[in-house]
Amino acid sequence: MKQSVFAMAGVAAAAMMMSGCASMPEVREVALDRAPITSKLEPQDVRRTVEKMTESLLSAPGVREAVGGTRPVLDVEPLKNRTSQHVDMVSVTDSLRSQLLRSGMFRFVDKSTSGTDIEFMDAQAQLGLTDPKKAIKGGQQSAAQMYLTGALSEIKNQVGRTVDQYYKFSMVLKDLRSGEIVWSDEKEIRKESVAPRMGW
Amino acid sequence: MKRTNKLLAAVALTAGLSALVGCVDTAGTVVTTDHATGSTLVLEDNTRLKGQIQVLRVNYDEVNGLKRVHITLASTKHKRLIVDYRIAWFDANGMELDADAKTYRNQIVEGRESVTVTGVATSAAAVSSKLRVRSTSASD
C-alpha cells in the first residue's frame, strides 16, 4: 500500500516536471503597463513619459499665453537619444504628436514627410493623370510657428551585482518667431536591478 | 493508513497552494469625480489596500480650458508603500476619452505620508474623472 502511494507520487512529480519540457515558448498577452522586467527603458516608461509631457504642456500657463485664442502650427522634432541603448525616438515623438493633436490646441506640420509631399506634387503636375486645375501646387503649405524638441539622457552606475539606471527625458517648446522657450519639463525614471548570485 | 491520509493531505495542500499562485487581487480603490456637480464617490474594493491607503482630499479645477483633478492619498502604514494609479476621463455621455493614452503610473508613498496625484484631461469634452489605485503587485 505504502509503496504504491510513493510510486503514484513519483509518477505525478515526473509528469509535472515533464510538462515544462515543451519545445514551444509560452506566449501570452500582458497589460501595457506591466511591472518592469529590466533596468532598461521599457514601453511603460515611454507611455508614462508621453502622458506626463502631454498633460504638462497642455496645462502650462505660459503655453496658454503664447497660444492665445489661436491654434498655432507646431512641428515635432525627433528627440535626441544620448543614451547607450537603442530607443526608437521617432516613435516617442509620434506618440506625443498624436496626443497633442487630439487635444485640439495645436495644428501640426511634419517636416519629415516633406519629401513625400514633393513626390506627390511632382506626380500630379507631370504625369498628366491629374486634372491640372485640381493639382496641388507648391508654396501653399503652412509654416511651423513653434516646435517641440528634447533629449533623453542616462546615468548608469554598477556596484557589484546591482545596476542603478537613471533616465531623464527633457523637452522644450520653442516659439520660432521670438526664439523664446514657451514650455519646458522633465520626466525622470530610476531603476535598479540586482543580478542573481548564480547564473550566466 | 494514517500515514497515507497525511501524505494525501500534503499533496492536496501543495496542489491548492500551486493553484493559488498567480491569483493576485487586481481590484483597488476607485475615486470618481463629477466635475460638473462636484460630487465625489470613493469605492474601496480591496481590503488589503483599504488598510494601507486612504483618500484624504479631492480637489478639482480648470486650466487652459481643460479639467484637472488633484487627489490626496495618505499612507496608514509606517513602511514605504508602492502603488500604481491611473486617472481616466469621461465625456458627458460617460464614454472614456483617450483610453489607450492613460497609463498606470507608479507612486512611492513613504510611511504615514500623504501624496497628491494630479491628472489633466487632454480633451475639453471631459466632464468626469476616475482615479484607480491598485497594488503594484497587481501590475503583473
mmCIF file of N, CA and C in Angstrom, chain B:
data_model
loop_
_atom_site.group_PDB
_atom_site.id
_atom_site.type_symbol
_atom_site.label_atom_id
_atom_site.label_comp_id
_atom_site.label_asym_id
_atom_site.label_seq_id
_atom_site.Cartn_x
_atom_site.Cartn_y
_atom_site.Cartn_z
ATOM 1 N N MET B 1 -2.282 3.417 7.177
ATOM 2 C CA MET B 1 -3.465 4.122 6.653
ATOM 3 C C MET B 1 -3.446 5.606 7.043
ATOM 4 N N LYS B 2 -3.070 5.817 8.328
ATOM 5 C CA LYS B 2 -2.994 7.166 8.852
ATOM 6 C C LYS B 2 -1.946 7.990 8.079
ATOM 7 N N ARG B 3 -0.836 7.279 7.808
ATOM 8 C CA ARG B 3 0.268 7.914 7.105
ATOM 9 C C ARG B 3 -0.133 8.298 5.670
ATOM 10 N N THR B 4 -0.875 7.377 5.037
ATOM 11 C CA THR B 4 -1.350 7.616 3.663
ATOM 12 C C THR B 4 -2.248 8.852 3.631
ATOM 13 N N ASN B 5 -3.116 8.955 4.599
ATOM 14 C CA ASN B 5 -4.017 10.113 4.668
ATOM 15 C C ASN B 5 -3.235 11.405 4.811
ATOM 16 N N LYS B 6 -2.203 11.366 5.652
ATOM 17 C CA LYS B 6 -1.360 12.554 5.854
ATOM 18 C C LYS B 6 -0.676 12.958 4.553
ATOM 19 N N LEU B 7 -0.190 11.903 3.837
ATOM 20 C CA LEU B 7 0.504 12.148 2.569
ATOM 21 C C LEU B 7 -0.452 12.759 1.539
ATOM 22 N N LEU B 8 -1.645 12.198 1.493
ATOM 23 C CA LEU B 8 -2.654 12.716 0.551
ATOM 24 C C LEU B 8 -3.016 14.159 0.893
ATOM 25 N N ALA B 9 -3.131 14.440 2.185
ATOM 26 C CA ALA B 9 -3.459 15.802 2.626
ATOM 27 C C ALA B 9 -2.355 16.762 2.216
ATOM 28 N N ALA B 10 -1.100 16.318 2.363
ATOM 29 C CA ALA B 10 0.042 17.168 1.984
ATOM 30 C C ALA B 10 0.039 17.444 0.490
ATOM 31 N N VAL B 11 -0.262 16.385 -0.290
ATOM 32 C CA VAL B 11 -0.321 16.546 -1.755
ATOM 33 C C VAL B 11 -1.425 17.537 -2.130
ATOM 34 N N ALA B 12 -2.594 17.370 -1.490
ATOM 35 C CA ALA B 12 -3.729 18.265 -1.776
ATOM 36 C C ALA B 12 -3.388 19.695 -1.413
ATOM 37 N N LEU B 13 -2.699 19.881 -0.274
ATOM 38 C CA LEU B 13 -2.318 21.227 0.166
ATOM 39 C C LEU B 13 -1.349 21.867 -0.823
ATOM 40 N N THR B 14 -0.375 21.070 -1.276
ATOM 41 C CA THR B 14 0.599 21.569 -2.249
ATOM 42 C C THR B 14 -0.098 21.974 -3.542
ATOM 43 N N ALA B 15 -1.007 21.113 -3.995
ATOM 44 C CA ALA B 15 -1.748 21.411 -5.234
ATOM 45 C C ALA B 15 -2.569 22.679 -5.070
ATOM 46 N N GLY B 16 -3.189 22.824 -3.921
ATOM 47 C CA GLY B 16 -4.008 24.010 -3.641
ATOM 48 C C GLY B 16 -3.179 25.272 -3.657
ATOM 49 N N LEU B 17 -2.013 25.208 -3.012
ATOM 50 C CA LEU B 17 -1.129 26.382 -2.975
ATOM 51 C C LEU B 17 -0.607 26.721 -4.366
ATOM 52 N N SER B 18 -0.280 25.683 -5.148
ATOM 53 C CA SER B 18 0.197 25.914 -6.520
ATOM 54 C C SER B 18 -0.877 26.600 -7.347
ATOM 55 N N ALA B 19 -2.125 26.175 -7.141
ATOM 56 C CA ALA B 19 -3.233 26.776 -7.906
ATOM 57 C C ALA B 19 -3.432 28.232 -7.524
ATOM 58 N N LEU B 20 -3.119 28.564 -6.263
ATOM 59 C CA LEU B 20 -3.334 29.935 -5.796
ATOM 60 C C LEU B 20 -2.267 30.906 -6.295
ATOM 61 N N VAL B 21 -1.100 30.382 -6.666
ATOM 62 C CA VAL B 21 -0.027 31.257 -7.153
ATOM 63 C C VAL B 21 -0.513 31.947 -8.434
ATOM 64 N N GLY B 22 -0.365 33.258 -8.496
ATOM 65 C CA GLY B 22 -0.830 33.983 -9.683
ATOM 66 C C GLY B 22 -2.194 34.608 -9.480
ATOM 67 N N CYS B 23 -2.853 34.260 -8.391
ATOM 68 C CA CYS B 23 -4.172 34.845 -8.127
ATOM 69 C C CYS B 23 -3.997 36.166 -7.389
ATOM 70 N N VAL B 24 -3.480 37.178 -8.089
ATOM 71 C CA VAL B 24 -3.255 38.475 -7.457
ATOM 72 C C VAL B 24 -4.556 39.275 -7.496
ATOM 73 N N ASP B 25 -4.861 39.915 -6.397
ATOM 74 C CA ASP B 25 -6.075 40.717 -6.325
ATOM 75 C C ASP B 25 -5.821 42.039 -7.053
ATOM 76 N N THR B 26 -6.428 42.222 -8.223
ATOM 77 C CA THR B 26 -6.179 43.439 -9.011
ATOM 78 C C THR B 26 -7.205 44.535 -8.734
ATOM 79 N N ALA B 27 -8.160 44.255 -7.871
ATOM 80 C CA ALA B 27 -9.135 45.297 -7.517
ATOM 81 C C ALA B 27 -8.421 46.343 -6.664
ATOM 82 N N GLY B 28 -8.974 47.550 -6.638
ATOM 83 C CA GLY B 28 -8.307 48.598 -5.863
ATOM 84 C C GLY B 28 -9.288 49.636 -5.377
ATOM 85 N N THR B 29 -8.794 50.835 -5.169
ATOM 86 C CA THR B 29 -9.622 51.946 -4.720
ATOM 87 C C THR B 29 -9.965 52.821 -5.919
ATOM 88 N N VAL B 30 -11.238 53.184 -6.024
ATOM 89 C CA VAL B 30 -11.683 53.999 -7.154
ATOM 90 C C VAL B 30 -12.291 55.304 -6.624
ATOM 91 N N VAL B 31 -11.840 56.431 -7.183
ATOM 92 C CA VAL B 31 -12.385 57.742 -6.796
ATOM 93 C C VAL B 31 -12.988 58.367 -8.044
ATOM 94 N N THR B 32 -14.297 58.482 -8.066
ATOM 95 C CA THR B 32 -14.983 59.067 -9.222
ATOM 96 C C THR B 32 -15.412 60.493 -8.884
ATOM 97 N N THR B 33 -15.052 61.437 -9.750
ATOM 98 C CA THR B 33 -15.396 62.846 -9.509
ATOM 99 C C THR B 33 -16.164 63.404 -10.705
ATOM 100 N N ASP B 34 -17.312 63.962 -10.408
ATOM 101 C CA ASP B 34 -18.100 64.621 -11.450
ATOM 102 C C ASP B 34 -17.755 66.108 -11.392
ATOM 103 N N HIS B 35 -17.091 66.603 -12.410
ATOM 104 C CA HIS B 35 -16.613 67.986 -12.382
ATOM 105 C C HIS B 35 -17.739 68.999 -12.623
ATOM 106 N N ALA B 36 -18.877 68.534 -13.069
ATOM 107 C CA ALA B 36 -19.998 69.441 -13.293
ATOM 108 C C ALA B 36 -20.750 69.700 -11.989
ATOM 109 N N THR B 37 -20.978 68.641 -11.211
ATOM 110 C CA THR B 37 -21.732 68.792 -9.964
ATOM 111 C C THR B 37 -20.832 68.866 -8.733
ATOM 112 N N GLY B 38 -19.600 68.407 -8.873
ATOM 113 C CA GLY B 38 -18.669 68.425 -7.740
ATOM 114 C C GLY B 38 -18.785 67.210 -6.836
ATOM 115 N N SER B 39 -19.617 66.257 -7.200
ATOM 116 C CA SER B 39 -19.795 65.069 -6.348
ATOM 117 C C SER B 39 -18.635 64.091 -6.533
ATOM 118 N N THR B 40 -18.237 63.485 -5.434
ATOM 119 C CA THR B 40 -17.135 62.524 -5.460
ATOM 120 C C THR B 40 -17.570 61.234 -4.773
ATOM 121 N N LEU B 41 -17.208 60.126 -5.388
ATOM 122 C CA LEU B 41 -17.563 58.821 -4.839
ATOM 123 C C LEU B 41 -16.288 58.002 -4.665
ATOM 124 N N VAL B 42 -16.076 57.501 -3.450
ATOM 125 C CA VAL B 42 -14.887 56.672 -3.190
ATOM 126 C C VAL B 42 -15.347 55.235 -2.968
ATOM 127 N N LEU B 43 -14.762 54.334 -3.731
ATOM 128 C CA LEU B 43 -15.124 52.918 -3.643
ATOM 129 C C LEU B 43 -13.861 52.118 -3.331
ATOM 130 N N GLU B 44 -13.855 51.458 -2.189
ATOM 131 C CA GLU B 44 -12.667 50.680 -1.803
ATOM 132 C C GLU B 44 -12.976 49.207 -1.944
ATOM 133 N N ASP B 45 -12.438 48.608 -3.007
ATOM 134 C CA ASP B 45 -12.761 47.219 -3.357
ATOM 135 C C ASP B 45 -11.742 46.206 -2.853
ATOM 136 N N ASN B 46 -10.609 46.706 -2.389
ATOM 137 C CA ASN B 46 -9.544 45.799 -1.987
ATOM 138 C C ASN B 46 -9.274 46.011 -0.488
ATOM 139 N N THR B 47 -9.589 45.021 0.300
ATOM 140 C CA THR B 47 -9.488 45.153 1.761
ATOM 141 C C THR B 47 -8.059 45.450 2.196
ATOM 142 N N ARG B 48 -7.117 44.782 1.560
ATOM 143 C CA ARG B 48 -5.706 44.981 1.918
ATOM 144 C C ARG B 48 -5.262 46.422 1.627
ATOM 145 N N LEU B 49 -5.616 46.905 0.407
ATOM 146 C CA LEU B 49 -5.244 48.263 0.014
ATOM 147 C C LEU B 49 -5.968 49.308 0.873
ATOM 148 N N LYS B 50 -7.199 49.000 1.234
ATOM 149 C CA LYS B 50 -8.000 49.907 2.066
ATOM 150 C C LYS B 50 -7.316 50.151 3.414
ATOM 151 N N GLY B 51 -6.644 49.126 3.912
ATOM 152 C CA GLY B 51 -5.926 49.243 5.177
ATOM 153 C C GLY B 51 -4.574 49.923 5.035
ATOM 154 N N GLN B 52 -4.175 50.218 3.787
ATOM 155 C CA GLN B 52 -2.857 50.834 3.566
ATOM 156 C C GLN B 52 -2.946 52.283 3.090
ATOM 157 N N ILE B 53 -3.924 52.535 2.224
ATOM 158 C CA ILE B 53 -4.049 53.851 1.579
ATOM 159 C C ILE B 53 -5.453 54.420 1.814
ATOM 160 N N GLN B 54 -5.489 55.688 2.206
ATOM 161 C CA GLN B 54 -6.778 56.357 2.381
ATOM 162 C C GLN B 54 -6.866 57.570 1.454
ATOM 163 N N VAL B 55 -8.069 57.847 0.983
ATOM 164 C CA VAL B 55 -8.269 59.035 0.148
ATOM 165 C C VAL B 55 -8.574 60.192 1.100
ATOM 166 N N LEU B 56 -7.674 61.176 1.143
ATOM 167 C CA LEU B 56 -7.826 62.294 2.089
ATOM 168 C C LEU B 56 -8.666 63.430 1.523
ATOM 169 N N ARG B 57 -8.361 63.803 0.283
ATOM 170 C CA ARG B 57 -8.961 65.011 -0.269
ATOM 171 C C ARG B 57 -9.072 64.912 -1.784
ATOM 172 N N VAL B 58 -10.108 65.498 -2.325
ATOM 173 C CA VAL B 58 -10.260 65.577 -3.784
ATOM 174 C C VAL B 58 -10.528 67.035 -4.150
ATOM 175 N N ASN B 59 -9.661 67.622 -4.951
ATOM 176 C CA ASN B 59 -9.858 68.994 -5.433
ATOM 177 C C ASN B 59 -9.878 68.963 -6.956
ATOM 178 N N TYR B 60 -10.591 69.878 -7.531
ATOM 179 C CA TYR B 60 -10.601 69.939 -8.999
ATOM 180 C C TYR B 60 -10.673 71.383 -9.454
ATOM 181 N N ASP B 61 -10.116 71.653 -10.596
ATOM 182 C CA ASP B 61 -10.150 72.994 -11.178
ATOM 183 C C ASP B 61 -10.054 72.892 -12.698
ATOM 184 N N GLU B 62 -9.853 74.023 -13.333
ATOM 185 C CA GLU B 62 -9.756 74.044 -14.792
ATOM 186 C C GLU B 62 -8.526 74.849 -15.176
ATOM 187 N N VAL B 63 -7.762 74.343 -16.125
ATOM 188 C CA VAL B 63 -6.573 75.063 -16.561
ATOM 189 C C VAL B 63 -6.517 75.019 -18.095
ATOM 190 N N ASN B 64 -6.323 76.176 -18.692
ATOM 191 C CA ASN B 64 -6.301 76.294 -20.161
ATOM 192 C C ASN B 64 -7.540 75.647 -20.808
ATOM 193 N N GLY B 65 -8.672 75.739 -20.113
ATOM 194 C CA GLY B 65 -9.914 75.176 -20.644
ATOM 195 C C GLY B 65 -10.027 73.669 -20.488
ATOM 196 N N LEU B 66 -9.088 73.065 -19.754
ATOM 197 C CA LEU B 66 -9.106 71.606 -19.552
ATOM 198 C C LEU B 66 -9.318 71.295 -18.068
ATOM 199 N N LYS B 67 -10.090 70.237 -17.815
ATOM 200 C CA LYS B 67 -10.361 69.850 -16.422
ATOM 201 C C LYS B 67 -9.102 69.245 -15.790
ATOM 202 N N ARG B 68 -8.955 69.524 -14.488
ATOM 203 C CA ARG B 68 -7.803 68.976 -13.767
ATOM 204 C C ARG B 68 -8.275 68.492 -12.402
ATOM 205 N N VAL B 69 -7.737 67.381 -11.945
ATOM 206 C CA VAL B 69 -8.151 66.838 -10.641
ATOM 207 C C VAL B 69 -6.903 66.556 -9.799
ATOM 208 N N HIS B 70 -6.985 66.874 -8.502
ATOM 209 C CA HIS B 70 -5.895 66.603 -7.561
ATOM 210 C C HIS B 70 -6.473 65.715 -6.460
ATOM 211 N N ILE B 71 -5.895 64.556 -6.265
ATOM 212 C CA ILE B 71 -6.394 63.640 -5.233
ATOM 213 C C ILE B 71 -5.265 63.348 -4.249
ATOM 214 N N THR B 72 -5.524 63.593 -2.986
ATOM 215 C CA THR B 72 -4.501 63.358 -1.960
ATOM 216 C C THR B 72 -4.714 61.995 -1.318
ATOM 217 N N LEU B 73 -3.663 61.183 -1.376
ATOM 218 C CA LEU B 73 -3.702 59.837 -0.808
ATOM 219 C C LEU B 73 -2.768 59.796 0.398
ATOM 220 N N ALA B 74 -3.188 59.143 1.455
ATOM 221 C CA ALA B 74 -2.356 59.056 2.661
ATOM 222 C C ALA B 74 -2.090 57.610 3.019
ATOM 223 N N SER B 75 -0.851 57.356 3.427
ATOM 224 C CA SER B 75 -0.497 56.001 3.856
ATOM 225 C C SER B 75 -0.821 55.845 5.335
ATOM 226 N N THR B 76 -1.425 54.738 5.684
ATOM 227 C CA THR B 76 -1.739 54.475 7.094
ATOM 228 C C THR B 76 -0.679 53.557 7.709
ATOM 229 N N LYS B 77 0.305 53.181 6.903
ATOM 230 C CA LYS B 77 1.359 52.271 7.363
ATOM 231 C C LYS B 77 2.645 53.047 7.680
ATOM 232 N N HIS B 78 3.507 52.432 8.459
ATOM 233 C CA HIS B 78 4.785 53.056 8.774
ATOM 234 C C HIS B 78 5.856 52.722 7.740
ATOM 235 N N LYS B 79 5.589 51.706 6.932
ATOM 236 C CA LYS B 79 6.566 51.312 5.919
ATOM 237 C C LYS B 79 6.279 52.009 4.584
ATOM 238 N N ARG B 80 7.286 51.993 3.715
ATOM 239 C CA ARG B 80 7.131 52.574 2.379
ATOM 240 C C ARG B 80 6.172 51.724 1.547
ATOM 241 N N LEU B 81 5.279 52.411 0.861
ATOM 242 C CA LEU B 81 4.310 51.707 0.008
ATOM 243 C C LEU B 81 4.541 52.100 -1.444
ATOM 244 N N ILE B 82 4.362 51.150 -2.334
ATOM 245 C CA ILE B 82 4.429 51.480 -3.767
ATOM 246 C C ILE B 82 3.098 51.067 -4.389
ATOM 247 N N VAL B 83 2.429 52.026 -4.980
ATOM 248 C CA VAL B 83 1.135 51.737 -5.615
ATOM 249 C C VAL B 83 1.147 52.237 -7.058
ATOM 250 N N ASP B 84 0.222 51.747 -7.832
ATOM 251 C CA ASP B 84 0.021 52.229 -9.204
ATOM 252 C C ASP B 84 -1.299 52.996 -9.237
ATOM 253 N N TYR B 85 -1.361 54.034 -10.035
ATOM 254 C CA TYR B 85 -2.636 54.732 -10.182
ATOM 255 C C TYR B 85 -2.831 55.164 -11.636
ATOM 256 N N ARG B 86 -4.082 55.297 -11.978
ATOM 257 C CA ARG B 86 -4.423 55.715 -13.347
ATOM 258 C C ARG B 86 -5.618 56.656 -13.254
ATOM 259 N N ILE B 87 -5.563 57.764 -13.966
ATOM 260 C CA ILE B 87 -6.692 58.695 -13.974
ATOM 261 C C ILE B 87 -7.311 58.696 -15.364
ATOM 262 N N ALA B 88 -8.548 58.262 -15.421
ATOM 263 C CA ALA B 88 -9.264 58.207 -16.706
ATOM 264 C C ALA B 88 -10.274 59.356 -16.759
ATOM 265 N N TRP B 89 -10.588 59.774 -17.975
ATOM 266 C CA TRP B 89 -11.529 60.888 -18.168
ATOM 267 C C TRP B 89 -12.695 60.439 -19.039
ATOM 268 N N PHE B 90 -13.882 60.995 -18.736
ATOM 269 C CA PHE B 90 -15.106 60.587 -19.435
ATOM 270 C C PHE B 90 -15.854 61.819 -19.931
ATOM 271 N N ASP B 91 -16.525 61.674 -21.062
ATOM 272 C CA ASP B 91 -17.306 62.792 -21.600
ATOM 273 C C ASP B 91 -18.720 62.782 -21.005
ATOM 274 N N ALA B 92 -19.561 63.691 -21.477
ATOM 275 C CA ALA B 92 -20.909 63.839 -20.916
ATOM 276 C C ALA B 92 -21.752 62.582 -21.095
ATOM 277 N N ASN B 93 -21.413 61.767 -22.089
ATOM 278 C CA ASN B 93 -22.159 60.524 -22.310
ATOM 279 C C ASN B 93 -21.559 59.345 -21.552
ATOM 280 N N GLY B 94 -20.556 59.608 -20.764
ATOM 281 C CA GLY B 94 -19.926 58.538 -19.991
ATOM 282 C C GLY B 94 -18.915 57.713 -20.763
ATOM 283 N N MET B 95 -18.558 58.173 -21.973
ATOM 284 C CA MET B 95 -17.568 57.447 -22.780
ATOM 285 C C MET B 95 -16.157 57.854 -22.355
ATOM 286 N N GLU B 96 -15.295 56.856 -22.243
ATOM 287 C CA GLU B 96 -13.920 57.163 -21.836
ATOM 288 C C GLU B 96 -13.151 57.828 -22.973
ATOM 289 N N LEU B 97 -12.399 58.871 -22.621
ATOM 290 C CA LEU B 97 -11.631 59.626 -23.620
ATOM 291 C C LEU B 97 -10.180 59.173 -23.601
ATOM 292 N N ASP B 98 -9.619 58.966 -24.758
ATOM 293 C CA ASP B 98 -8.200 58.581 -24.879
ATOM 294 C C ASP B 98 -7.813 57.436 -23.948
ATOM 295 N N ALA B 99 -8.605 56.391 -23.951
ATOM 296 C CA ALA B 99 -8.395 55.289 -23.004
ATOM 297 C C ALA B 99 -6.991 54.688 -23.100
ATOM 298 N N ASP B 100 -6.487 54.534 -24.328
ATOM 299 C CA ASP B 100 -5.174 53.905 -24.501
ATOM 300 C C ASP B 100 -4.020 54.797 -24.052
ATOM 301 N N ALA B 101 -4.274 56.100 -24.056
ATOM 302 C CA ALA B 101 -3.189 57.025 -23.716
ATOM 303 C C ALA B 101 -3.016 57.189 -22.212
ATOM 304 N N LYS B 102 -4.003 56.761 -21.453
ATOM 305 C CA LYS B 102 -3.927 56.936 -19.998
ATOM 306 C C LYS B 102 -3.301 55.700 -19.370
ATOM 307 N N THR B 103 -2.158 55.889 -18.754
ATOM 308 C CA THR B 103 -1.381 54.756 -18.258
ATOM 309 C C THR B 103 -1.466 54.634 -16.732
ATOM 310 N N TYR B 104 -1.024 53.486 -16.252
ATOM 311 C CA TYR B 104 -0.845 53.324 -14.810
ATOM 312 C C TYR B 104 0.506 53.918 -14.460
ATOM 313 N N ARG B 105 0.510 54.882 -13.534
ATOM 314 C CA ARG B 105 1.770 55.484 -13.098
ATOM 315 C C ARG B 105 2.147 54.931 -11.728
ATOM 316 N N ASN B 106 3.418 54.901 -11.480
ATOM 317 C CA ASN B 106 3.950 54.368 -10.242
ATOM 318 C C ASN B 106 4.066 55.476 -9.192
ATOM 319 N N GLN B 107 3.715 55.181 -7.962
ATOM 320 C CA GLN B 107 3.821 56.196 -6.909
ATOM 321 C C GLN B 107 4.378 55.583 -5.633
ATOM 322 N N ILE B 108 5.441 56.172 -5.118
ATOM 323 C CA ILE B 108 6.017 55.721 -3.848
ATOM 324 C C ILE B 108 5.452 56.610 -2.738
ATOM 325 N N VAL B 109 4.915 55.982 -1.719
ATOM 326 C CA VAL B 109 4.373 56.739 -0.573
ATOM 327 C C VAL B 109 5.161 56.315 0.665
ATOM 328 N N GLU B 110 5.837 57.271 1.283
ATOM 329 C CA GLU B 110 6.610 56.964 2.485
ATOM 330 C C GLU B 110 5.661 56.726 3.665
ATOM 331 N N GLY B 111 6.165 56.092 4.713
ATOM 332 C CA GLY B 111 5.329 55.752 5.866
ATOM 333 C C GLY B 111 4.640 56.961 6.474
ATOM 334 N N ARG B 112 3.339 56.851 6.677
ATOM 335 C CA ARG B 112 2.488 57.897 7.279
ATOM 336 C C ARG B 112 2.528 59.214 6.499
ATOM 337 N N GLU B 113 2.920 59.169 5.244
ATOM 338 C CA GLU B 113 2.997 60.374 4.416
ATOM 339 C C GLU B 113 1.762 60.470 3.526
ATOM 340 N N SER B 114 1.551 61.666 3.007
ATOM 341 C CA SER B 114 0.475 61.804 2.020
ATOM 342 C C SER B 114 1.057 62.375 0.731
ATOM 343 N N VAL B 115 0.510 61.962 -0.377
ATOM 344 C CA VAL B 115 0.947 62.468 -1.683
ATOM 345 C C VAL B 115 -0.286 62.914 -2.470
ATOM 346 N N THR B 116 -0.079 63.899 -3.318
ATOM 347 C CA THR B 116 -1.188 64.358 -4.163
ATOM 348 C C THR B 116 -0.896 63.971 -5.601
ATOM 349 N N VAL B 117 -1.791 63.230 -6.189
ATOM 350 C CA VAL B 117 -1.640 62.859 -7.598
ATOM 351 C C VAL B 117 -2.546 63.763 -8.427
ATOM 352 N N THR B 118 -2.066 64.137 -9.596
ATOM 353 C CA THR B 118 -2.792 65.085 -10.442
ATOM 354 C C THR B 118 -3.017 64.507 -11.832
ATOM 355 N N GLY B 119 -4.182 64.759 -12.359
ATOM 356 C CA GLY B 119 -4.487 64.339 -13.726
ATOM 357 C C GLY B 119 -5.115 65.489 -14.489
ATOM 358 N N VAL B 120 -4.735 65.630 -15.750
ATOM 359 C CA VAL B 120 -5.304 66.677 -16.608
ATOM 360 C C VAL B 120 -5.993 66.001 -17.784
ATOM 361 N N ALA B 121 -7.213 66.435 -18.061
ATOM 362 C CA ALA B 121 -7.919 65.896 -19.225
ATOM 363 C C ALA B 121 -7.275 66.471 -20.477
ATOM 364 N N THR B 122 -7.011 65.639 -21.448
ATOM 365 C CA THR B 122 -6.385 66.163 -22.666
ATOM 366 C C THR B 122 -7.435 66.576 -23.705
ATOM 367 N N SER B 123 -8.692 66.538 -23.305
ATOM 368 C CA SER B 123 -9.762 66.968 -24.205
ATOM 369 C C SER B 123 -10.737 67.850 -23.434
ATOM 370 N N ALA B 124 -11.219 68.880 -24.108
ATOM 371 C CA ALA B 124 -12.167 69.797 -23.457
ATOM 372 C C ALA B 124 -13.522 69.140 -23.235
ATOM 373 N N ALA B 125 -13.739 67.968 -23.854
ATOM 374 C CA ALA B 125 -15.030 67.276 -23.722
ATOM 375 C C ALA B 125 -15.156 66.531 -22.394
ATOM 376 N N ALA B 126 -14.071 66.434 -21.633
ATOM 377 C CA ALA B 126 -14.104 65.661 -20.382
ATOM 378 C C ALA B 126 -14.963 66.357 -19.332
ATOM 379 N N VAL B 127 -15.811 65.586 -18.655
ATOM 380 C CA VAL B 127 -16.638 66.163 -17.585
ATOM 381 C C VAL B 127 -16.484 65.414 -16.260
ATOM 382 N N SER B 128 -15.971 64.198 -16.313
ATOM 383 C CA SER B 128 -15.774 63.468 -15.062
ATOM 384 C C SER B 128 -14.482 62.661 -15.123
ATOM 385 N N SER B 129 -13.934 62.407 -13.942
ATOM 386 C CA SER B 129 -12.672 61.668 -13.883
ATOM 387 C C SER B 129 -12.803 60.472 -12.955
ATOM 388 N N LYS B 130 -11.953 59.497 -13.189
ATOM 389 C CA LYS B 130 -11.959 58.309 -12.324
ATOM 390 C C LYS B 130 -10.518 57.919 -12.017
ATOM 391 N N LEU B 131 -10.165 58.007 -10.734
ATOM 392 C CA LEU B 131 -8.834 57.568 -10.305
ATOM 393 C C LEU B 131 -8.952 56.135 -9.831
ATOM 394 N N ARG B 132 -8.022 55.307 -10.292
ATOM 395 C CA ARG B 132 -8.000 53.917 -9.836
ATOM 396 C C ARG B 132 -6.626 53.646 -9.256
ATOM 397 N N VAL B 133 -6.609 53.245 -7.994
ATOM 398 C CA VAL B 133 -5.346 52.915 -7.326
ATOM 399 C C VAL B 133 -5.312 51.411 -7.131
ATOM 400 N N ARG B 134 -4.179 50.789 -7.466
ATOM 401 C CA ARG B 134 -4.058 49.355 -7.253
ATOM 402 C C ARG B 134 -2.674 49.045 -6.661
ATOM 403 N N SER B 135 -2.578 47.912 -6.085
ATOM 404 C CA SER B 135 -1.304 47.491 -5.523
ATOM 405 C C SER B 135 -0.326 47.236 -6.673
ATOM 406 N N THR B 136 0.943 47.573 -6.492
ATOM 407 C CA THR B 136 1.922 47.371 -7.564
ATOM 408 C C THR B 136 2.054 45.900 -7.927
ATOM 409 N N SER B 137 1.804 45.012 -6.966
ATOM 410 C CA SER B 137 1.900 43.573 -7.244
ATOM 411 C C SER B 137 0.854 43.129 -8.273
ATOM 412 N N ALA B 138 -0.166 43.975 -8.489
ATOM 413 C CA ALA B 138 -1.204 43.625 -9.464
ATOM 414 C C ALA B 138 -0.791 43.959 -10.887
ATOM 415 N N SER B 139 0.409 44.571 -11.051
ATOM 416 C CA SER B 139 0.812 45.002 -12.393
ATOM 417 C C SER B 139 1.549 43.912 -13.166
ATOM 418 N N ASP B 140 1.459 42.688 -12.677
ATOM 419 C CA ASP B 140 1.997 41.517 -13.389
ATOM 420 C C ASP B 140 3.508 41.434 -13.307
#
